[in-house]
CSV table of C-alpha atoms in Angstrom, one decimal:
chain,number,residue,atom,x,y,z
A,1,MET,CA,0.0,0.0,0.0
A,2,LYS,CA,1.8,3.1,-1.2
A,3,ASN,CA,-0.4,5.9,0.0
A,4,THR,CA,-2.0,6.7,3.3
A,5,ASP,CA,-5.5,6.7,2.0
A,6,ALA,CA,-7.9,5.3,4.5
A,7,CYS,CA,-10.9,5.2,2.1
A,8,PRO,CA,-12.1,1.5,2.3
A,9,SER,CA,-13.2,1.4,-1.4
A,10,SER,CA,-9.7,2.2,-2.6
A,11,ILE,CA,-8.1,-0.8,-1.0
A,12,PRO,CA,-7.5,-3.8,-3.4
A,13,PRO,CA,-9.6,-6.8,-2.3
A,14,GLN,CA,-6.7,-9.1,-1.4
A,15,LEU,CA,-5.0,-6.5,0.7
A,16,ARG,CA,-8.3,-5.6,2.3
A,17,THR,CA,-8.8,-9.2,3.4
A,18,ALA,CA,-5.3,-9.3,4.9
A,19,LEU,CA,-5.9,-5.9,6.7
A,20,VAL,CA,-9.2,-7.0,8.1
A,21,ASP,CA,-7.7,-10.2,9.5
A,22,PHE,CA,-4.8,-8.3,11.0
A,23,LEU,CA,-7.1,-5.7,12.6
A,24,TYR,CA,-9.0,-8.5,14.3
A,25,GLN,CA,-5.7,-9.8,15.7
A,26,LEU,CA,-5.0,-6.3,17.2
A,27,ALA,CA,-8.5,-5.8,18.5
A,28,ASP,CA,-9.1,-9.3,19.9
A,29,ASP,CA,-5.7,-9.4,21.7
A,30,GLU,CA,-6.5,-6.2,23.5
A,31,LEU,CA,-10.1,-7.1,24.3
A,32,VAL,CA,-9.2,-10.4,25.7
A,33,VAL,CA,-6.3,-9.1,27.8
A,34,GLY,CA,-8.4,-6.2,28.9
A,35,HIS,CA,-11.1,-8.6,30.0
A,36,ARG,CA,-8.7,-10.8,32.0
A,37,ASN,CA,-7.4,-7.6,33.7
A,38,SER,CA,-10.9,-6.7,34.7
A,39,GLU,CA,-11.4,-10.0,36.4
A,40,TRP,CA,-9.0,-8.9,39.2
A,41,LEU,CA,-11.4,-6.1,40.1
A,42,GLY,CA,-12.4,-6.5,43.7
A,43,VAL,CA,-10.2,-9.5,44.3
A,44,ALA,CA,-6.7,-8.1,43.7
A,45,PRO,CA,-4.1,-8.5,46.5
A,46,ASP,CA,-4.5,-4.8,47.6
A,47,ILE,CA,-6.6,-1.8,46.7
A,48,GLU,CA,-3.8,-0.3,44.6
A,49,GLU,CA,-3.9,-3.3,42.3
A,50,ASP,CA,-7.7,-3.1,42.1
A,51,VAL,CA,-7.3,0.4,40.8
A,52,ALA,CA,-4.3,-0.5,38.5
A,53,PHE,CA,-6.0,-3.5,36.9
A,54,ALA,CA,-9.2,-1.6,36.4
A,55,SER,CA,-7.3,1.2,34.8
A,56,MET,CA,-5.3,-1.0,32.5
A,57,ALA,CA,-8.4,-2.9,31.5
A,58,GLN,CA,-10.0,0.4,30.5
A,59,ASP,CA,-6.9,1.3,28.5
A,60,GLU,CA,-6.7,-2.1,26.7
A,61,ILE,CA,-10.5,-2.3,26.0
A,62,GLY,CA,-10.2,1.3,24.7
A,63,HIS,CA,-7.5,0.2,22.3
A,64,ALA,CA,-9.7,-2.7,21.2
A,65,THR,CA,-12.6,-0.3,20.7
A,66,TYR,CA,-10.4,1.8,18.4
A,67,PHE,CA,-9.5,-1.2,16.2
A,68,TYR,CA,-13.1,-2.5,16.1
A,69,GLY,CA,-14.0,1.0,15.0
A,70,LEU,CA,-11.6,0.7,12.1
A,71,LEU,CA,-13.2,-2.6,11.2
A,72,GLU,CA,-16.7,-1.0,11.4
A,73,ALA,CA,-15.4,1.7,9.0
A,74,LEU,CA,-14.3,-1.1,6.6
A,75,GLY,CA,-17.8,-2.5,6.6
A,76,GLU,CA,-17.4,-5.4,9.0
A,77,GLY,CA,-20.4,-4.5,11.1
A,78,ARG,CA,-21.1,-2.7,14.4
A,79,ALA,CA,-18.1,-2.5,16.7
A,80,ASP,CA,-20.1,-3.9,19.7
A,81,ASP,CA,-21.2,-6.9,17.7
A,82,LEU,CA,-17.6,-7.5,16.6
A,83,ALA,CA,-16.6,-7.5,20.2
A,84,PHE,CA,-19.4,-9.6,21.7
A,85,VAL,CA,-21.1,-11.7,19.0
A,86,ARG,CA,-18.4,-13.3,16.9
A,87,THR,CA,-17.9,-17.0,17.5
A,88,VAL,CA,-14.7,-18.6,18.9
A,89,THR,CA,-13.4,-19.7,15.6
A,90,GLU,CA,-13.7,-16.1,14.2
A,91,ARG,CA,-11.5,-14.8,17.0
A,92,ARG,CA,-7.9,-13.9,16.1
A,93,ASN,CA,-6.3,-13.3,19.6
A,94,ALA,CA,-3.1,-15.2,20.5
A,95,VAL,CA,-4.0,-18.1,22.8
A,96,LEU,CA,-1.6,-16.7,25.5
A,97,THR,CA,-4.1,-13.8,26.1
A,98,GLU,CA,-7.1,-16.1,26.7
A,99,GLN,CA,-5.5,-18.3,29.4
A,100,GLN,CA,-7.0,-17.9,32.9
A,101,ASN,CA,-5.3,-15.5,35.2
A,102,GLY,CA,-4.1,-18.2,37.6
A,103,ASP,CA,-2.2,-16.9,40.7
A,104,TRP,CA,-0.7,-13.5,41.0
A,105,ALA,CA,2.7,-14.6,39.7
A,106,THR,CA,1.1,-16.1,36.5
A,107,THR,CA,-0.9,-12.9,36.0
A,108,ILE,CA,2.1,-10.7,36.3
A,109,ILE,CA,4.5,-12.7,34.1
A,110,ARG,CA,1.9,-13.3,31.4
A,111,HIS,CA,1.0,-9.6,31.3
A,112,TYR,CA,4.6,-8.5,31.4
A,113,LEU,CA,5.6,-10.8,28.5
A,114,TYR,CA,2.5,-9.6,26.6
A,115,ASP,CA,3.2,-6.0,27.3
A,116,LEU,CA,6.8,-6.3,26.0
A,117,PHE,CA,5.4,-8.0,22.9
A,118,GLU,CA,2.7,-5.3,22.5
A,119,SER,CA,5.3,-2.5,22.6
A,120,VAL,CA,7.4,-4.3,20.0
A,121,ARG,CA,4.4,-4.7,17.8
A,122,LEU,CA,3.2,-1.1,18.2
A,123,LYS,CA,6.7,0.1,17.3
A,124,ALA,CA,6.4,-1.9,14.1
A,125,LEU,CA,3.0,-0.2,13.4
A,126,VAL,CA,3.9,3.5,13.9
A,127,ALA,CA,5.1,3.7,10.3
A,128,SER,CA,2.2,1.4,9.0
A,129,ALA,CA,1.1,2.1,5.4
A,130,TYR,CA,-2.4,2.1,6.7
A,131,GLU,CA,-2.6,5.6,8.3
A,132,PRO,CA,-5.3,4.9,10.9
A,133,VAL,CA,-3.2,2.0,12.3
A,134,ALA,CA,-0.1,4.2,12.4
A,135,GLN,CA,-2.0,7.0,14.2
A,136,GLY,CA,-3.5,4.6,16.8
A,137,ALA,CA,-0.1,2.9,17.4
A,138,ASN,CA,1.6,6.2,17.9
A,139,LYS,CA,-0.9,7.2,20.6
A,140,MET,CA,-1.1,3.8,22.3
A,141,LEU,CA,2.6,3.4,22.6
A,142,ARG,CA,2.6,6.4,24.9
A,143,GLU,CA,0.0,4.8,27.2
A,144,GLU,CA,1.7,1.3,27.2
A,145,TYR,CA,4.7,2.8,28.9
A,146,TYR,CA,2.7,2.7,32.2
A,147,HIS,CA,1.6,-0.9,31.8
A,148,LEU,CA,5.1,-2.1,31.1
A,149,LEU,CA,6.6,-0.1,33.9
A,150,HIS,CA,4.0,-1.4,36.3
A,151,MET,CA,4.3,-5.1,35.3
A,152,GLY,CA,8.1,-4.8,35.1
A,153,THR,CA,8.2,-3.5,38.7
A,154,TRP,CA,6.0,-6.3,39.9
A,155,PHE,CA,8.0,-8.9,38.0
A,156,ARG,CA,11.3,-7.8,39.4
A,157,ARG,CA,9.8,-7.5,42.9
A,158,LEU,CA,8.6,-11.1,42.9
A,159,ALA,CA,11.6,-12.6,41.2
A,160,MET,CA,14.1,-10.9,43.4
A,161,ASN,CA,12.2,-11.6,46.6
A,162,GLY,CA,13.2,-15.3,46.9
A,163,GLY,CA,11.1,-17.8,48.8
A,164,VAL,CA,7.5,-18.5,47.7
A,165,ALA,CA,7.5,-15.5,45.3
A,166,ARG,CA,10.5,-16.7,43.4
A,167,SER,CA,9.3,-20.3,43.2
A,168,ARG,CA,5.9,-19.2,42.0
A,169,ILE,CA,7.5,-17.0,39.3
A,170,GLU,CA,9.5,-20.0,38.1
A,171,CYS,CA,6.4,-22.2,38.0
A,172,ALA,CA,4.4,-19.4,36.2
A,173,LEU,CA,7.2,-18.9,33.7
A,174,ALA,CA,7.1,-22.6,32.7
A,175,LEU,CA,3.4,-22.4,32.3
A,176,VAL,CA,3.2,-19.2,30.3
A,177,TRP,CA,6.1,-20.1,28.1
A,178,LYS,CA,4.1,-22.9,26.4
A,179,ASP,CA,1.9,-20.2,24.7
A,180,VAL,CA,4.1,-17.2,24.1
A,181,ALA,CA,5.2,-18.3,20.5
A,182,ASP,CA,1.6,-17.7,19.3
A,183,LEU,CA,2.0,-14.0,19.9
A,184,PHE,CA,4.5,-13.5,17.1
A,185,THR,CA,2.5,-15.1,14.3
A,186,LEU,CA,0.7,-12.9,11.9
A,187,GLY,CA,-1.9,-15.3,10.5
A,188,GLU,CA,-2.5,-16.7,7.1
A,189,HIS,CA,-1.9,-13.3,5.3
A,190,ARG,CA,1.6,-12.7,6.8
A,191,GLU,CA,3.4,-12.1,3.5
A,192,ILE,CA,1.1,-9.5,2.1
A,193,LEU,CA,0.9,-7.7,5.5
A,194,VAL,CA,4.7,-7.3,5.5
A,195,ARG,CA,5.1,-6.7,1.8
A,196,GLU,CA,2.5,-3.9,1.7
A,197,GLY,CA,3.9,-2.3,4.9
A,198,ILE,CA,0.8,-2.7,7.1
A,199,ILE,CA,3.4,-3.9,9.6
A,200,THR,CA,7.0,-3.0,9.2
A,201,MET,CA,8.5,-6.2,10.9
A,202,ASP,CA,8.0,-9.8,9.9
A,203,GLU,CA,7.4,-12.7,12.4
A,204,PRO,CA,11.1,-13.5,13.0
A,205,GLU,CA,11.9,-9.8,13.5
A,206,LEU,CA,9.1,-9.3,16.0
A,207,TYR,CA,10.3,-12.3,18.0
A,208,ALA,CA,14.0,-11.2,17.9
A,209,ALA,CA,13.1,-7.7,19.2
A,210,TRP,CA,11.1,-9.3,22.0
A,211,GLU,CA,13.7,-11.9,22.8
A,212,ARG,CA,16.4,-9.1,23.2
A,213,GLU,CA,14.3,-7.4,25.8
A,214,VAL,CA,13.4,-10.5,27.7
A,215,THR,CA,16.9,-12.1,27.8
A,216,GLN,CA,18.2,-8.9,29.3
A,217,VAL,CA,15.7,-8.9,32.1
A,218,PHE,CA,16.1,-12.7,32.7
A,219,THR,CA,19.9,-12.2,33.0
A,220,GLU,CA,19.4,-9.4,35.4
A,221,LEU,CA,17.1,-11.5,37.5
A,222,GLN,CA,19.1,-14.7,37.1
A,223,LEU,CA,16.2,-16.5,35.7
A,224,GLN,CA,17.0,-19.5,33.5
A,225,TRP,CA,16.1,-19.1,29.8
A,226,PRO,CA,13.3,-21.7,29.2
A,227,GLY,CA,14.5,-22.3,25.7
A,228,SER,CA,13.2,-21.3,22.3
A,229,PRO,CA,9.4,-21.0,22.5
A,230,GLN,CA,7.5,-23.6,20.5
A,231,LEU,CA,4.1,-23.0,18.9
A,232,PRO,CA,1.2,-24.3,21.0
A,233,ALA,CA,-1.3,-26.9,19.7
A,234,GLU,CA,-3.9,-24.2,19.1
A,235,ARG,CA,-3.0,-21.2,16.9
A,236,GLY,CA,-5.1,-18.2,17.8
A,237,ARG,CA,-4.3,-16.2,14.7
A,238,VAL,CA,-6.2,-18.8,12.5
A,239,GLY,CA,-9.1,-19.2,14.9
A,240,GLN,CA,-8.0,-22.2,17.0
A,241,HIS,CA,-8.6,-21.6,20.6
A,242,THR,CA,-8.6,-23.3,24.0
A,243,ILE,CA,-11.8,-23.9,26.1
A,244,HIS,CA,-10.9,-20.8,28.2
A,245,LEU,CA,-11.8,-18.4,25.4
A,246,GLN,CA,-15.3,-20.0,25.1
A,247,THR,CA,-15.8,-19.4,28.8
A,248,LEU,CA,-14.5,-15.9,28.7
A,249,LEU,CA,-16.7,-14.9,25.8
A,250,ALA,CA,-19.8,-16.3,27.5
A,251,ASP,CA,-19.0,-14.4,30.7
A,252,MET,CA,-18.1,-11.2,28.9
A,253,GLY,CA,-21.1,-11.2,26.6
A,254,GLU,CA,-23.7,-12.4,29.1
A,255,VAL,CA,-25.5,-9.1,29.5
A,256,TYR,CA,-25.1,-7.9,25.9
A,257,LEU,CA,-26.3,-11.2,24.5
A,258,THR,CA,-29.3,-11.3,26.7
A,259,TYR,CA,-30.8,-8.2,25.0
A,260,PRO,CA,-28.6,-7.5,21.9
A,261,GLN,CA,-31.0,-4.8,20.6
A,262,THR,CA,-30.8,-2.7,23.8
A,263,ASN,CA,-29.0,0.5,23.7
A,264,TRP,CA,-26.6,0.3,26.7
B,1,MET,CA,-13.8,28.0,4.5
B,2,PHE,CA,-11.5,29.1,7.3
B,3,TRP,CA,-9.7,27.0,9.8
B,4,MET,CA,-7.1,27.4,12.4
B,5,ASN,CA,-5.2,25.2,14.7
B,6,SER,CA,-5.5,25.7,18.4
B,7,ASP,CA,-1.7,26.2,18.5
B,8,ASP,CA,-2.2,29.3,16.3
B,9,GLN,CA,-4.2,31.0,19.0
B,10,GLY,CA,-1.6,33.8,19.4
B,11,HIS,CA,-2.0,34.8,15.8
B,12,ALA,CA,-4.7,36.9,14.2
B,13,GLY,CA,-7.2,34.4,12.8
B,14,GLU,CA,-10.6,34.5,11.2
B,15,PRO,CA,-13.0,36.1,13.7
B,16,LEU,CA,-15.5,33.3,13.8
B,17,CYS,CA,-12.8,30.6,14.5
B,18,GLN,CA,-11.4,32.9,17.1
B,19,ALA,CA,-14.8,33.3,18.7
B,20,VAL,CA,-15.3,29.5,18.7
B,21,LEU,CA,-11.9,28.9,20.4
B,22,LEU,CA,-12.8,31.5,23.0
B,23,ALA,CA,-16.1,29.7,23.6
B,24,LEU,CA,-14.2,26.4,24.0
B,25,ASP,CA,-12.4,28.1,27.0
B,26,GLY,CA,-15.8,27.7,28.7
B,27,VAL,CA,-16.0,23.9,28.3
B,28,SER,CA,-14.3,22.2,31.2
B,29,ASP,CA,-13.0,18.7,31.5
B,30,PRO,CA,-15.8,16.7,33.2
B,31,GLU,CA,-13.3,14.9,35.4
B,32,ILE,CA,-11.2,18.0,36.2
B,33,PRO,CA,-13.6,20.9,36.3
B,34,ALA,CA,-10.8,23.4,37.1
B,35,VAL,CA,-9.4,23.3,33.5
B,36,SER,CA,-10.9,23.8,30.1
B,37,ILE,CA,-10.5,21.3,27.3
B,38,ARG,CA,-8.5,24.0,25.5
B,39,GLU,CA,-6.1,24.5,28.4
B,40,LEU,CA,-5.6,20.8,28.4
B,41,GLY,CA,-4.5,21.0,24.7
B,42,MET,CA,-7.4,18.9,23.4
B,43,VAL,CA,-8.5,21.3,20.7
B,44,HIS,CA,-6.8,20.4,17.5
B,45,ARG,CA,-8.6,22.4,14.9
B,46,VAL,CA,-11.6,24.5,14.4
B,47,THR,CA,-13.2,25.0,11.0
B,48,ALA,CA,-16.0,27.5,10.2
B,49,GLU,CA,-18.1,27.2,7.1
B,50,GLU,CA,-21.2,29.1,6.2
B,51,ASP,CA,-23.6,27.0,8.3
B,52,VAL,CA,-21.3,24.4,10.0
B,53,ILE,CA,-18.7,24.7,12.7
B,54,SER,CA,-16.4,21.7,13.0
B,55,VAL,CA,-14.2,21.0,16.0
B,56,GLU,CA,-11.5,18.4,15.9
B,57,LEU,CA,-10.5,17.2,19.4
B,58,LEU,CA,-7.5,15.0,20.4
B,59,PRO,CA,-8.4,12.3,23.0
B,60,THR,CA,-6.0,12.5,26.0
B,61,PHE,CA,-6.2,8.6,26.3
B,62,VAL,CA,-7.7,6.4,23.5
B,63,GLY,CA,-10.0,4.7,26.0
B,64,CYS,CA,-11.0,7.8,28.0
B,65,PRO,CA,-14.7,7.2,28.9
B,66,ALA,CA,-15.3,11.0,29.2
B,67,LEU,CA,-15.0,11.6,25.4
B,68,GLU,CA,-18.7,11.3,24.6
B,69,LEU,CA,-19.5,13.6,27.5
B,70,ILE,CA,-17.0,16.1,26.2
B,71,ARG,CA,-18.5,15.9,22.7
B,72,GLY,CA,-21.9,16.6,24.2
B,73,LYS,CA,-20.7,19.6,26.2
B,74,VAL,CA,-18.9,21.1,23.2
B,75,ILE,CA,-22.1,20.8,21.0
B,76,GLU,CA,-24.2,22.2,23.8
B,77,ARG,CA,-21.9,25.2,24.4
B,78,LEU,CA,-21.4,26.1,20.7
B,79,THR,CA,-25.0,25.6,19.7
B,80,ALA,CA,-26.0,28.0,22.5
B,81,GLN,CA,-23.7,30.7,21.3
B,82,PHE,CA,-23.9,30.2,17.5
B,83,HIS,CA,-27.5,29.0,17.1
B,84,ALA,CA,-27.7,29.4,13.3
B,85,LYS,CA,-24.9,26.9,12.8
B,86,ARG,CA,-24.7,23.1,12.9
B,87,VAL,CA,-21.8,21.8,15.1
B,88,ASN,CA,-19.7,18.8,14.3
B,89,VAL,CA,-17.3,17.4,16.9
B,90,SER,CA,-14.9,14.6,16.0
B,91,PHE,CA,-12.0,13.0,17.8
B,92,VAL,CA,-8.9,12.6,15.7
B,93,MET,CA,-5.5,11.2,16.2
B,94,THR,CA,-3.7,12.8,13.3
B,95,GLN,CA,-1.3,13.9,15.9
B,96,PRO,CA,-1.2,12.3,19.3
B,97,TRP,CA,-2.3,14.3,22.4
B,98,THR,CA,0.7,14.6,24.7
B,99,SER,CA,0.9,16.1,28.2
B,100,GLN,CA,3.2,18.8,26.7
B,101,ARG,CA,0.1,20.2,25.0
B,102,ILE,CA,-1.3,21.4,28.4
B,103,THR,CA,-0.9,25.2,28.4
B,104,SER,CA,1.0,27.1,31.2
B,105,VAL,CA,-2.3,28.4,32.4
B,106,GLY,CA,-3.7,24.9,32.4
B,107,ILE,CA,-0.7,23.7,34.5
B,108,GLU,CA,-1.2,26.4,37.1
B,109,LYS,CA,-4.9,25.6,37.3
B,110,LEU,CA,-4.2,21.9,37.7
B,111,ARG,CA,-1.7,22.7,40.5
B,112,ALA,CA,-4.2,25.0,42.3
B,113,PHE,CA,-6.8,22.1,42.0
B,114,GLY,CA,-4.4,19.8,43.8
B,115,ILE,CA,-3.1,17.9,40.7
B,116,ALA,CA,0.6,17.9,40.1
B,117,PRO,CA,1.6,18.7,36.4
B,118,PRO,CA,3.1,16.0,34.3
B,119,VAL,CA,6.7,15.2,35.0
B,120,ARG,CA,9.7,13.7,33.4
B,121,ARG,CA,9.6,9.9,32.8
B,122,GLU,CA,12.4,7.6,32.2
B,123,PRO,CA,12.5,4.1,30.7
B,124,ARG,CA,12.4,2.3,34.0
B,125,CYS,CA,11.1,4.8,36.5
B,126,LEU,CA,8.9,7.7,36.9
B,127,VAL,CA,10.3,10.8,38.7
B,128,PRO,CA,7.6,11.8,41.3
B,129,PRO,CA,6.5,15.5,41.0
B,130,PRO,CA,6.8,18.1,43.7
B,131,CYS,CA,3.8,18.2,46.0
B,132,PRO,CA,1.1,20.6,44.6
B,133,TYR,CA,0.1,21.6,48.2
B,134,CYS,CA,3.4,22.4,49.9
B,135,GLY,CA,5.9,22.4,47.1
B,136,ALA,CA,8.1,19.8,48.8
B,137,SER,CA,10.0,17.4,46.6
B,138,ASP,CA,10.2,14.5,49.0
B,139,THR,CA,7.3,12.7,47.4
B,140,ARG,CA,6.8,9.1,46.3
B,141,ILE,CA,4.7,7.1,43.9
B,142,GLU,CA,1.7,5.4,45.5
B,143,ASN,CA,0.2,4.0,42.3
B,144,LEU,CA,1.0,4.6,38.6
B,145,PHE,CA,-2.8,4.3,38.1
B,146,GLY,CA,-5.4,6.6,39.6
B,147,PRO,CA,-9.0,7.6,39.4
B,148,THR,CA,-8.8,8.4,35.7
B,149,ALA,CA,-6.7,7.0,32.8
B,150,CYS,CA,-4.6,10.2,32.8
B,151,ARG,CA,-3.7,10.4,36.4
B,152,SER,CA,-1.3,8.7,38.9
B,153,LEU,CA,-1.3,8.7,42.7
B,154,PHE,CA,1.5,10.2,44.8
B,155,TYR,CA,2.2,10.9,48.5
B,156,CYS,CA,4.0,13.8,50.0
B,157,THR,CA,6.2,12.8,53.0
B,158,SER,CA,6.7,16.4,54.0
B,159,CYS,CA,3.0,17.5,54.5
B,160,GLN,CA,1.7,13.9,54.6
B,161,GLN,CA,-0.9,14.5,51.9
B,162,PRO,CA,-1.7,12.0,49.2
B,163,PHE,CA,-2.1,13.8,45.8
B,164,GLU,CA,-2.7,13.1,42.2
B,165,GLY,CA,-0.5,13.9,39.2
B,166,MET,CA,-1.1,14.0,35.5
B,167,LYS,CA,0.6,11.2,33.7
B,168,ALA,CA,3.4,12.3,31.3
B,169,VAL,CA,2.5,10.8,27.9
């Protein structure tokens, strides 16, 4: 895509299909992570974390809303329906995001590794050939700083504390590591997305940039590198998901789906 | 058609645009009533045509839930003053809102309201701002996240007051 024209009708069909698929990846990742954040509301370890997780949920779901809005502009349907009504196999979020929160250590490490990935991906989108994506990424990157700082602080605190905190972090790392590789996949239209400059990094480059950041932190915290991440059995970017997404969607959509025609 | 950027406010502009910008001084942030949306640097561009006034606003945070409220307040305020015109309000991200867009008047009003202005941030730490109440610099971060997306919570060890601060973005 050579120009920055956001007019849907001017996008060639093949590129449009790829762009739509990719926008679902961006929107669904943020919606699902945002929903998992919101599940800590009222049950977080202290009131500061109640506030923090509620605020981060609001940020992430706000980002999802932005991307669903772009999909709506491309004729995909109402943003609310895209968020609440699509079936499991239509979802494009990475499976890492849909896993249950687990204990505090699992929550922190999953979110930290995701936030690192998200900042790498947003950096690869600020020069996107699709101008609305570039504008959104440029703005979101500024907000993500706070999520990364918060999660990084918690991760260091738990890992350096020794005792139960350290052993829980080590267990959580092994658990979360099984799903991280799915983050770096761009789905079935990967070539065209990179070739047309919708995203300015390909899958190996996204992974390499993330790995550089993560190895640095692991070295600092003397955490053993768990090895090269392997793709999980389910691939979120092509609509394969675990049972946990099914449950999440049912919970998240319960009110909306009861009266879909109501104006909330 | 005339238009002017909010940043151009010091220059002579088309009178109607100028009047619209002045009217926007009267629209306060619903969550920080002490400052106007213009002082927060949210007004990107005002366009005046024969029968339509268009206002482009920059969202402070993408997911800020107050945006629709702000849109309604702007329409209400401008329709009241310029009844013959239709008013369009849109949120754009053609340039990102940053905390550096808050005007010096806005910063003073925030401080008087008890909210510390945005401060320097570094890759792995945030430098806590001086206390807006007593001016002391021995303050600490209580929570990076606060009552709204754009604010953090701090504590002043000197006057023993908790206070809020605008996030630097």
